[in-house]
Amino acid sequence: MIARYSRPAMKRVWSEERRLAAWLEVELAALDAWAEVGVVPREAAAEVREHAVPPSPARVAEIEERTQHDLAAFVDAVAQELGPAGRWLHYGLTSSDVLDTATALQVREAGTLILERLDLALAAVIRRAEEHRETVTVGRTHGVHAEPLTFGAKLAGWAFELERDRERLVTALAGMRSGKLAGAVGTYGGGDPEVERLACERLGLAPEPVSTQVVPRDRHAELLAALAVCAASLERFATEIRHLARTEVREVQEPFRSGQKGSSAMPHKRNPVVAERICGLARVVRAGAFVSLENVALWHERDISHSSAERIVLPDAFLALDYMLDRFAWLVDGLVVDADRMRRNLDASHGLVFSQRVLLALVGAGLTRDEAYRLVQRHALEAWDQDRDFRELVAGDPEIAERLGPEALTAAFDLEDALAHVDVLFERLLALADRMSERKEEAVHA
């Protein structure tokens, strides 16, 4: 991922320096385990642990020019600085034992950062939802006015979707807490299951129950799919903001800093550029999910067709989503909401948003649903086509008047009554906020 869309903490997780350090963590955990089962002399293992340091990426690259194998170059670079005890480094391991187990460590770190960003975004959405609990707006289906809702209710839906995204990510990240030191085809030909158990325990991982030469890639596919679904959620929210920011709608606007320029040519422009950026980066994360599914099917016990692609899509998916979550939280926190414009837009469709309530009132008064529908639809189309007030047309229809008195008609067009059940949504949102607080409290005491 280019620097423009990389936040420093996540960038460090996927840096070459961190990758080599993670490799060394795995090597040392394995060496300690070999010492514990009595194969490697304890003093040799202690000496290696005391003196081994991650080599520089430049040094590994220099050796790789000769070996044409990055992990072998890494082992050579570390062992060369250890003297005779260095011969025990990488004992009984194959390259993927180190690569896949170290990747699990990096994913764990990256996952922690993603969940932190997601929690901040979720908190921002809940705050703004509560703020706009009673901000009336119009709901749209197919891009056309449907029925009234509140802007807070719209945001409440976003909050629950983000919570589902979090649950999916937690599950997928748990699935990646898997290490393997099972050797070339997963049968411990040069190793020992007890060494794998001890080493994984030291690293905070669980041994892969049955591996080939690699950890099965369905785990990685689940993870990248969860990242992609979260990115798709952010894209949905950002797309909504973009639509609501259109000149013809103008119900929301992105934060706009002093001195900011919306266009190099047109000084009046105030474009939803952050929302558009989120939508664009969602495509990148989605592409990673596709690649991860392609990586599941490898030849026999392993080929390396997954390796080159995974080196790109795994870091990039985390980096992009981390950036997207950060920008989305900023966007929601500073979103400019024009409540007056929302109300004017609601009123612009001449009361048509109450058509279902009139329909239901007529059904309640004895008409069949089809009779009521056609009667209401006739006036609705006239209001739309001739720019007339829907309520006046309905009130002036003798066929409706004989079934609906003035009180019933007033009730059908009662905006407050139409939104009476929004409170139920916010009771659920409050419960979600409480769960978040409990989760945060548990994390503090963990």
Short mmCIF file of C-alpha atoms in Angstrom, two decimals:
data_model
loop_
_atom_site.label_atom_id
_atom_site.label_comp_id
_atom_site.label_asym_id
_atom_site.label_seq_id
_atom_site.Cartn_x
_atom_site.Cartn_y
_atom_site.Cartn_z
CA MET A 1 0.00 0.00 0.00
CA ILE A 2 1.33 3.44 -0.89
CA ALA A 3 2.26 5.78 1.93
CA ARG A 4 -0.72 8.05 1.19
CA TYR A 5 -3.12 5.45 2.58
CA SER A 6 -0.90 3.86 5.25
CA ARG A 7 -1.18 4.80 8.90
CA PRO A 8 2.11 4.50 10.83
CA ALA A 9 1.14 1.82 13.38
CA MET A 10 -0.29 -0.54 10.77
CA LYS A 11 2.60 0.17 8.44
CA ARG A 12 5.03 -0.97 11.16
CA VAL A 13 3.19 -4.28 11.55
CA TRP A 14 3.70 -5.08 7.87
CA SER A 15 7.20 -3.65 7.53
CA GLU A 16 10.13 -5.81 6.48
CA GLU A 17 11.70 -5.18 9.87
CA ARG A 18 8.67 -6.52 11.73
CA ARG A 19 8.41 -9.51 9.40
CA LEU A 20 12.00 -10.53 10.10
CA ALA A 21 11.50 -9.98 13.84
CA ALA A 22 8.43 -12.23 13.75
CA TRP A 23 10.41 -14.91 11.93
CA LEU A 24 13.01 -14.78 14.69
CA GLU A 25 10.33 -15.05 17.38
CA VAL A 26 9.16 -18.29 15.80
CA GLU A 27 12.68 -19.65 15.40
CA LEU A 28 13.51 -18.93 19.04
CA ALA A 29 10.24 -20.41 20.32
CA ALA A 30 10.99 -23.58 18.37
CA LEU A 31 14.55 -23.69 19.66
CA ASP A 32 13.41 -23.30 23.26
CA ALA A 33 10.92 -26.12 22.72
CA TRP A 34 13.64 -28.39 21.30
CA ALA A 35 15.72 -27.65 24.39
CA GLU A 36 12.79 -28.45 26.66
CA VAL A 37 12.30 -31.89 25.09
CA GLY A 38 16.01 -32.54 25.43
CA VAL A 39 17.17 -32.54 21.80
CA VAL A 40 19.01 -29.21 21.73
CA PRO A 41 21.43 -28.47 24.57
CA ARG A 42 19.85 -25.93 26.91
CA GLU A 43 23.03 -23.86 27.02
CA ALA A 44 23.07 -23.64 23.22
CA ALA A 45 19.43 -22.52 23.14
CA ALA A 46 20.13 -19.95 25.84
CA GLU A 47 23.15 -18.64 23.95
CA VAL A 48 21.16 -18.27 20.72
CA ARG A 49 18.32 -16.49 22.49
CA GLU A 50 20.75 -14.10 24.18
CA HIS A 51 22.64 -13.13 21.03
CA ALA A 52 20.22 -13.57 18.13
CA VAL A 53 18.90 -10.34 16.65
CA PRO A 54 16.72 -9.77 13.59
CA PRO A 55 18.95 -9.06 10.60
CA SER A 56 18.39 -5.96 8.54
CA PRO A 57 16.26 -6.27 5.40
CA ALA A 58 19.29 -5.12 3.40
CA ARG A 59 21.43 -7.95 4.79
CA VAL A 60 18.79 -10.56 4.02
CA ALA A 61 18.34 -9.16 0.51
CA GLU A 62 22.09 -9.32 -0.03
CA ILE A 63 22.24 -13.03 0.90
CA GLU A 64 19.05 -13.76 -1.04
CA GLU A 65 20.80 -12.66 -4.21
CA ARG A 66 22.82 -15.85 -3.80
CA THR A 67 20.31 -18.22 -2.19
CA GLN A 68 17.23 -17.12 -4.16
CA HIS A 69 15.27 -18.00 -1.02
CA ASP A 70 14.33 -15.34 1.49
CA LEU A 71 13.82 -17.57 4.53
CA ALA A 72 17.08 -19.41 3.90
CA ALA A 73 18.81 -16.05 3.56
CA PHE A 74 17.30 -14.97 6.87
CA VAL A 75 18.50 -18.13 8.63
CA ASP A 76 22.01 -17.67 7.22
CA ALA A 77 22.08 -14.02 8.27
CA VAL A 78 21.09 -14.81 11.87
CA ALA A 79 23.24 -17.93 12.24
CA GLN A 80 26.37 -16.22 10.95
CA GLU A 81 26.40 -14.00 14.05
CA LEU A 82 25.95 -16.83 16.56
CA GLY A 83 29.06 -18.97 16.29
CA PRO A 84 28.82 -22.75 16.84
CA ALA A 85 25.46 -22.51 18.62
CA GLY A 86 23.97 -21.11 15.41
CA ARG A 87 23.82 -24.60 13.92
CA TRP A 88 20.71 -25.28 15.99
CA LEU A 89 18.76 -22.40 14.44
CA HIS A 90 15.93 -23.66 12.19
CA TYR A 91 16.42 -27.19 13.52
CA GLY A 92 13.70 -29.56 12.33
CA LEU A 93 11.77 -26.82 10.55
CA THR A 94 10.69 -26.16 7.02
CA SER A 95 10.31 -22.63 5.66
CA SER A 96 6.53 -22.51 5.91
CA ASP A 97 6.68 -23.49 9.57
CA VAL A 98 8.30 -20.13 10.16
CA LEU A 99 6.47 -18.12 7.49
CA ASP A 100 2.94 -19.17 8.37
CA THR A 101 3.42 -19.07 12.13
CA ALA A 102 5.00 -15.62 11.92
CA THR A 103 2.17 -14.41 9.70
CA ALA A 104 -0.25 -15.41 12.46
CA LEU A 105 1.69 -13.13 14.82
CA GLN A 106 1.52 -10.20 12.41
CA VAL A 107 -2.19 -10.78 11.76
CA ARG A 108 -2.84 -10.76 15.50
CA GLU A 109 -1.13 -7.39 15.85
CA ALA A 110 -2.85 -5.98 12.78
CA GLY A 111 -6.20 -7.29 13.97
CA THR A 112 -5.84 -5.47 17.29
CA LEU A 113 -5.31 -2.20 15.43
CA ILE A 114 -8.27 -2.82 13.12
CA LEU A 115 -10.61 -3.55 16.03
CA GLU A 116 -9.45 -0.37 17.79
CA ARG A 117 -10.24 1.71 14.69
CA LEU A 118 -13.57 -0.05 14.22
CA ASP A 119 -14.57 0.66 17.82
CA LEU A 120 -13.77 4.34 17.34
CA ALA A 121 -15.85 4.44 14.17
CA LEU A 122 -18.71 2.62 15.89
CA ALA A 123 -18.62 5.04 18.83
CA ALA A 124 -18.73 8.00 16.44
CA VAL A 125 -21.76 6.60 14.63
CA ILE A 126 -23.62 5.96 17.89
CA ARG A 127 -22.90 9.51 19.12
CA ARG A 128 -24.23 11.08 15.93
CA ALA A 129 -27.23 8.74 15.86
CA GLU A 130 -28.26 9.87 19.33
CA GLU A 131 -27.67 13.50 18.34
CA HIS A 132 -30.02 13.14 15.36
CA ARG A 133 -32.55 10.83 16.96
CA GLU A 134 -35.37 13.28 16.14
CA THR A 135 -33.93 14.91 13.00
CA VAL A 136 -36.67 14.16 10.50
CA THR A 137 -35.69 13.21 6.97
CA VAL A 138 -37.13 11.25 4.11
CA GLY A 139 -36.39 7.61 3.48
CA ARG A 140 -35.69 6.73 -0.13
CA THR A 141 -36.04 3.46 -1.96
CA HIS A 142 -34.81 3.20 -5.55
CA GLY A 143 -33.65 6.79 -5.03
CA VAL A 144 -37.30 7.90 -4.75
CA HIS A 145 -39.07 9.30 -1.69
CA ALA A 146 -40.63 6.47 0.34
CA GLU A 147 -41.62 7.26 3.94
CA PRO A 148 -40.34 9.49 6.74
CA LEU A 149 -37.59 8.41 9.11
CA THR A 150 -35.03 10.19 11.21
CA PHE A 151 -31.39 10.67 10.33
CA GLY A 152 -30.52 9.11 13.67
CA ALA A 153 -32.42 5.96 12.73
CA LYS A 154 -30.41 5.75 9.51
CA LEU A 155 -27.19 5.99 11.52
CA ALA A 156 -28.42 3.42 14.01
CA GLY A 157 -28.55 0.92 11.17
CA TRP A 158 -24.93 1.73 10.36
CA ALA A 159 -23.98 1.08 13.98
CA PHE A 160 -25.44 -2.40 14.01
CA GLU A 161 -23.79 -3.22 10.71
CA LEU A 162 -20.42 -2.14 12.09
CA GLU A 163 -21.04 -4.35 15.13
CA ARG A 164 -21.68 -7.31 12.81
CA ASP A 165 -18.50 -6.45 10.93
CA ARG A 166 -16.67 -6.54 14.25
CA GLU A 167 -18.10 -9.94 15.14
CA ARG A 168 -17.04 -11.33 11.77
CA LEU A 169 -13.53 -9.94 12.18
CA VAL A 170 -13.18 -11.31 15.71
CA THR A 171 -14.16 -14.77 14.46
CA ALA A 172 -11.82 -14.60 11.46
CA LEU A 173 -8.92 -13.32 13.55
CA ALA A 174 -9.44 -16.15 16.02
CA GLY A 175 -9.22 -18.56 13.09
CA MET A 176 -5.83 -17.14 12.21
CA ARG A 177 -4.33 -17.84 15.67
CA SER A 178 -2.92 -21.03 14.27
CA GLY A 179 0.74 -22.02 14.01
CA LYS A 180 2.44 -25.06 12.53
CA LEU A 181 5.83 -26.64 13.05
CA ALA A 182 4.85 -29.92 11.43
CA GLY A 183 7.49 -30.05 8.73
CA ALA A 184 7.51 -30.51 4.99
CA VAL A 185 4.18 -32.34 4.57
CA GLY A 186 2.62 -31.95 8.02
CA THR A 187 3.73 -35.30 9.46
CA TYR A 188 6.62 -34.07 11.67
CA GLY A 189 9.16 -35.93 9.53
CA GLY A 190 12.00 -33.90 11.04
CA GLY A 191 10.13 -32.57 14.00
CA ASP A 192 8.08 -33.42 17.04
CA PRO A 193 4.42 -32.64 17.85
CA GLU A 194 5.45 -31.72 21.40
CA VAL A 195 7.88 -29.13 20.05
CA GLU A 196 5.06 -27.64 17.99
CA ARG A 197 2.76 -27.56 21.01
CA LEU A 198 5.35 -25.92 23.26
CA ALA A 199 6.44 -23.37 20.67
CA CYS A 200 2.87 -22.38 19.77
CA GLU A 201 2.03 -22.06 23.45
CA ARG A 202 4.94 -19.65 23.89
CA LEU A 203 3.70 -17.63 20.94
CA GLY A 204 0.07 -17.54 22.08
CA LEU A 205 -1.11 -19.67 19.17
CA ALA A 206 -2.81 -23.05 18.77
CA PRO A 207 -1.17 -25.81 16.70
CA GLU A 208 -2.87 -26.41 13.36
CA PRO A 209 -4.72 -29.74 13.88
CA VAL A 210 -3.69 -31.13 10.49
CA SER A 211 -1.51 -29.11 8.17
CA THR A 212 0.17 -29.82 4.88
CA GLN A 213 3.39 -27.92 4.34
CA VAL A 214 1.31 -24.82 5.07
CA VAL A 215 -1.54 -23.72 7.28
CA PRO A 216 -4.67 -24.32 5.16
CA ARG A 217 -5.60 -21.16 3.29
CA ASP A 218 -9.30 -21.29 4.07
CA ARG A 219 -8.30 -19.48 7.27
CA HIS A 220 -6.73 -16.64 5.30
CA ALA A 221 -9.71 -16.54 2.93
CA GLU A 222 -12.13 -16.16 5.84
CA LEU A 223 -10.02 -13.32 7.21
CA LEU A 224 -9.75 -11.42 3.94
CA ALA A 225 -13.45 -11.96 3.30
CA ALA A 226 -14.25 -10.45 6.72
CA LEU A 227 -12.01 -7.48 5.94
CA ALA A 228 -13.76 -7.10 2.57
CA VAL A 229 -17.25 -7.20 4.10
CA CYS A 230 -16.25 -4.50 6.57
CA ALA A 231 -14.88 -2.42 3.70
CA ALA A 232 -18.14 -2.97 1.81
CA SER A 233 -20.08 -1.64 4.81
CA LEU A 234 -17.96 1.49 4.87
CA GLU A 235 -18.54 1.84 1.14
CA ARG A 236 -22.30 1.63 1.68
CA PHE A 237 -22.20 4.36 4.31
CA ALA A 238 -19.87 6.52 2.22
CA THR A 239 -22.11 6.09 -0.84
CA GLU A 240 -25.06 7.30 1.20
CA ILE A 241 -23.12 10.37 2.29
CA ARG A 242 -22.15 11.05 -1.33
CA HIS A 243 -25.78 10.87 -2.46
CA LEU A 244 -26.97 13.11 0.36
CA ALA A 245 -24.23 15.62 -0.49
CA ARG A 246 -25.36 16.05 -4.12
CA THR A 247 -26.36 19.60 -5.02
CA GLU A 248 -29.97 18.58 -5.65
CA VAL A 249 -30.19 16.96 -2.19
CA ARG A 250 -27.65 18.84 -0.05
CA GLU A 251 -28.68 17.31 3.26
CA VAL A 252 -25.13 16.63 4.49
CA GLN A 253 -21.65 17.88 3.73
CA GLU A 254 -18.21 16.60 4.56
CA PRO A 255 -16.10 18.66 6.95
CA PHE A 256 -14.32 21.38 4.98
CA ARG A 257 -11.20 22.94 6.45
CA SER A 258 -10.17 26.54 6.16
CA GLY A 259 -7.93 26.85 3.13
CA GLN A 260 -9.12 23.60 1.58
CA LYS A 261 -9.75 23.57 -2.17
CA GLY A 262 -12.47 21.42 -3.66
CA SER A 263 -11.37 21.87 -7.25
CA SER A 264 -8.37 23.30 -9.03
CA ALA A 265 -10.71 24.96 -11.54
CA MET A 266 -14.00 25.73 -9.75
CA PRO A 267 -13.75 27.68 -6.48
CA HIS A 268 -17.32 26.84 -5.48
CA LYS A 269 -16.73 23.09 -5.24
CA ARG A 270 -17.04 21.29 -1.92
CA ASN A 271 -16.81 17.66 -2.93
CA PRO A 272 -17.30 14.50 -0.82
CA VAL A 273 -13.71 13.44 -1.50
CA VAL A 274 -13.15 11.38 1.66
CA ALA A 275 -16.34 9.39 1.09
CA GLU A 276 -15.25 8.81 -2.51
CA ARG A 277 -11.82 7.70 -1.32
CA ILE A 278 -13.43 5.17 1.03
CA CYS A 279 -15.47 3.79 -1.87
CA GLY A 280 -12.37 3.48 -4.04
CA LEU A 281 -10.31 1.69 -1.40
CA ALA A 282 -13.16 -0.76 -0.74
CA ARG A 283 -12.47 -2.10 -4.23
CA VAL A 284 -8.87 -2.80 -3.24
CA VAL A 285 -9.91 -4.74 -0.14
CA ARG A 286 -12.52 -6.68 -2.11
CA ALA A 287 -9.89 -7.66 -4.65
CA GLY A 288 -7.82 -9.12 -1.82
CA ALA A 289 -10.71 -11.34 -0.80
CA PHE A 290 -10.97 -12.67 -4.34
CA VAL A 291 -7.24 -13.46 -4.40
CA SER A 292 -7.47 -15.22 -1.03
CA LEU A 293 -10.16 -17.52 -2.36
CA GLU A 294 -7.94 -18.34 -5.32
CA ASN A 295 -5.17 -19.20 -2.84
CA VAL A 296 -7.16 -21.92 -1.09
CA ALA A 297 -6.61 -24.53 -3.81
CA LEU A 298 -2.91 -25.44 -3.86
CA TRP A 299 -1.28 -28.43 -5.51
CA HIS A 300 -1.06 -31.48 -3.26
CA GLU A 301 0.64 -30.58 0.03
CA ARG A 302 1.74 -27.19 -1.23
CA ASP A 303 2.88 -25.07 -4.11
CA ILE A 304 3.86 -21.40 -3.88
CA SER A 305 1.30 -19.86 -6.20
CA HIS A 306 -0.31 -18.29 -3.12
CA SER A 307 2.89 -16.78 -1.79
CA SER A 308 3.52 -13.89 -4.16
CA ALA A 309 -0.11 -12.78 -4.14
CA GLU A 310 -0.45 -13.10 -0.38
CA ARG A 311 2.57 -10.89 0.23
CA ILE A 312 0.62 -8.10 -1.46
CA VAL A 313 -3.03 -8.59 -0.58
CA LEU A 314 -2.72 -9.42 3.12
CA PRO A 315 -0.81 -6.27 4.13
CA ASP A 316 -2.70 -4.10 1.65
CA ALA A 317 -6.12 -5.22 2.88
CA PHE A 318 -5.20 -4.42 6.48
CA LEU A 319 -3.55 -1.12 5.58
CA ALA A 320 -6.43 0.02 3.40
CA LEU A 321 -9.16 -0.92 5.87
CA ASP A 322 -7.24 0.64 8.76
CA TYR A 323 -7.07 3.90 6.81
CA MET A 324 -10.71 3.66 5.74
CA LEU A 325 -11.93 3.19 9.31
CA ASP A 326 -9.86 6.14 10.50
CA ARG A 327 -11.22 8.42 7.76
CA PHE A 328 -14.76 7.18 8.24
CA ALA A 329 -14.68 7.98 11.97
CA TRP A 330 -13.36 11.46 11.10
CA LEU A 331 -16.06 11.88 8.48
CA VAL A 332 -18.91 10.89 10.79
CA ASP A 333 -17.60 12.99 13.68
CA GLY A 334 -17.45 16.13 11.54
CA LEU A 335 -20.36 15.50 9.19
CA VAL A 336 -22.38 18.67 8.64
CA VAL A 337 -26.08 17.79 8.85
CA ASP A 338 -28.65 20.27 7.49
CA ALA A 339 -31.87 19.42 9.35
CA ASP A 340 -33.82 22.23 7.70
CA ARG A 341 -32.88 21.01 4.24
CA MET A 342 -33.92 17.49 5.20
CA ARG A 343 -37.34 18.75 6.21
CA ARG A 344 -37.73 20.80 3.02
CA ASN A 345 -36.82 17.75 0.94
CA LEU A 346 -39.34 15.67 2.85
CA ASP A 347 -42.06 18.23 2.13
CA ALA A 348 -41.04 18.54 -1.54
CA SER A 349 -42.96 15.42 -2.52
CA HIS A 350 -46.27 17.06 -1.56
CA GLY A 351 -47.14 14.67 1.29
CA LEU A 352 -46.80 11.53 -0.83
CA VAL A 353 -44.74 9.92 1.93
CA PHE A 354 -48.03 9.34 3.80
CA SER A 355 -49.67 7.35 0.99
CA GLN A 356 -49.38 4.01 2.80
CA ARG A 357 -50.99 5.43 5.92
CA VAL A 358 -53.96 6.64 3.84
CA LEU A 359 -54.12 3.22 2.19
CA LEU A 360 -54.20 1.44 5.55
CA ALA A 361 -56.83 3.83 6.91
CA LEU A 362 -59.09 3.04 3.95
CA VAL A 363 -58.57 -0.70 4.38
CA GLY A 364 -59.46 -0.27 8.05
CA ALA A 365 -62.58 1.58 6.96
CA GLY A 366 -63.80 -1.36 4.88
CA LEU A 367 -62.30 -1.10 1.38
CA THR A 368 -60.46 -4.04 -0.12
CA ARG A 369 -56.75 -3.49 -0.38
CA ASP A 370 -56.85 -3.29 -4.17
CA GLU A 371 -59.72 -0.77 -4.12
CA ALA A 372 -57.91 1.37 -1.56
CA TYR A 373 -54.62 1.10 -3.42
CA ARG A 374 -56.05 2.25 -6.75
CA LEU A 375 -57.96 5.09 -5.11
CA VAL A 376 -54.87 6.40 -3.30
CA GLN A 377 -52.62 5.82 -6.29
CA ARG A 378 -54.82 7.96 -8.53
CA HIS A 379 -54.35 10.98 -6.30
CA ALA A 380 -50.70 10.22 -5.70
CA LEU A 381 -49.95 10.24 -9.42
CA GLU A 382 -51.89 13.47 -9.86
CA ALA A 383 -50.00 15.12 -7.02
CA TRP A 384 -46.70 14.01 -8.52
CA ASP A 385 -47.47 14.85 -12.15
CA GLN A 386 -49.26 18.16 -11.52
CA ASP A 387 -47.22 19.39 -8.55
CA ARG A 388 -50.25 19.36 -6.27
CA ASP A 389 -50.71 18.75 -2.57
CA PHE A 390 -51.54 15.08 -1.97
CA ARG A 391 -53.50 15.71 1.22
CA GLU A 392 -55.76 18.28 -0.44
CA LEU A 393 -56.49 15.87 -3.29
CA VAL A 394 -57.33 13.07 -0.87
CA ALA A 395 -59.46 15.34 1.32
CA GLY A 396 -61.37 16.56 -1.71
CA ASP A 397 -62.31 13.07 -2.90
CA PRO A 398 -65.94 12.27 -1.88
CA GLU A 399 -65.29 8.53 -2.08
CA ILE A 400 -62.54 8.88 0.53
CA ALA A 401 -64.36 11.50 2.60
CA GLU A 402 -67.34 9.20 3.17
CA ARG A 403 -64.99 6.60 4.73
CA LEU A 404 -62.41 8.79 6.45
CA GLY A 405 -63.54 11.66 8.61
CA PRO A 406 -61.34 14.72 9.33
CA GLU A 407 -59.80 13.09 12.42
CA ALA A 408 -58.86 9.91 10.57
CA LEU A 409 -57.37 11.91 7.72
CA THR A 410 -55.38 14.07 10.12
CA ALA A 411 -54.05 10.92 11.80
CA ALA A 412 -52.99 9.48 8.45
CA PHE A 413 -50.85 12.57 7.79
CA ASP A 414 -49.47 12.81 11.35
CA LEU A 415 -45.67 12.86 11.05
CA GLU A 416 -45.09 12.29 14.74
CA ASP A 417 -47.32 9.22 14.70
CA ALA A 418 -45.56 7.94 11.58
CA LEU A 419 -42.29 7.98 13.53
CA ALA A 420 -43.72 6.74 16.83
CA HIS A 421 -41.83 3.45 16.76
CA VAL A 422 -38.39 4.95 16.12
CA ASP A 423 -37.85 4.83 19.87
CA VAL A 424 -37.71 1.03 19.63
CA LEU A 425 -34.68 1.32 17.38
CA PHE A 426 -32.94 3.54 19.89
CA GLU A 427 -33.70 1.18 22.75
CA ARG A 428 -31.79 -1.44 20.75
CA LEU A 429 -29.03 1.06 20.04
CA LEU A 430 -28.71 1.82 23.74
CA ALA A 431 -28.31 -1.89 24.43
CA LEU A 432 -25.54 -2.00 21.82
CA ALA A 433 -23.81 0.97 23.43
CA ASP A 434 -24.02 -0.80 26.79
CA ARG A 435 -22.42 -3.92 25.31
CA MET A 436 -19.63 -1.75 23.91
CA SER A 437 -19.01 -0.23 27.35
CA GLU A 438 -18.90 -3.68 28.94
CA ARG A 439 -16.48 -4.88 26.28
CA LYS A 440 -14.24 -1.89 26.88
CA GLU A 441 -14.32 -2.49 30.62
CA GLU A 442 -13.43 -6.15 30.17
CA ALA A 443 -10.51 -5.18 27.92
CA VAL A 444 -9.16 -2.81 30.58
CA HIS A 445 -9.15 -5.56 33.20
CA ALA A 446 -7.92 -8.32 30.85
#
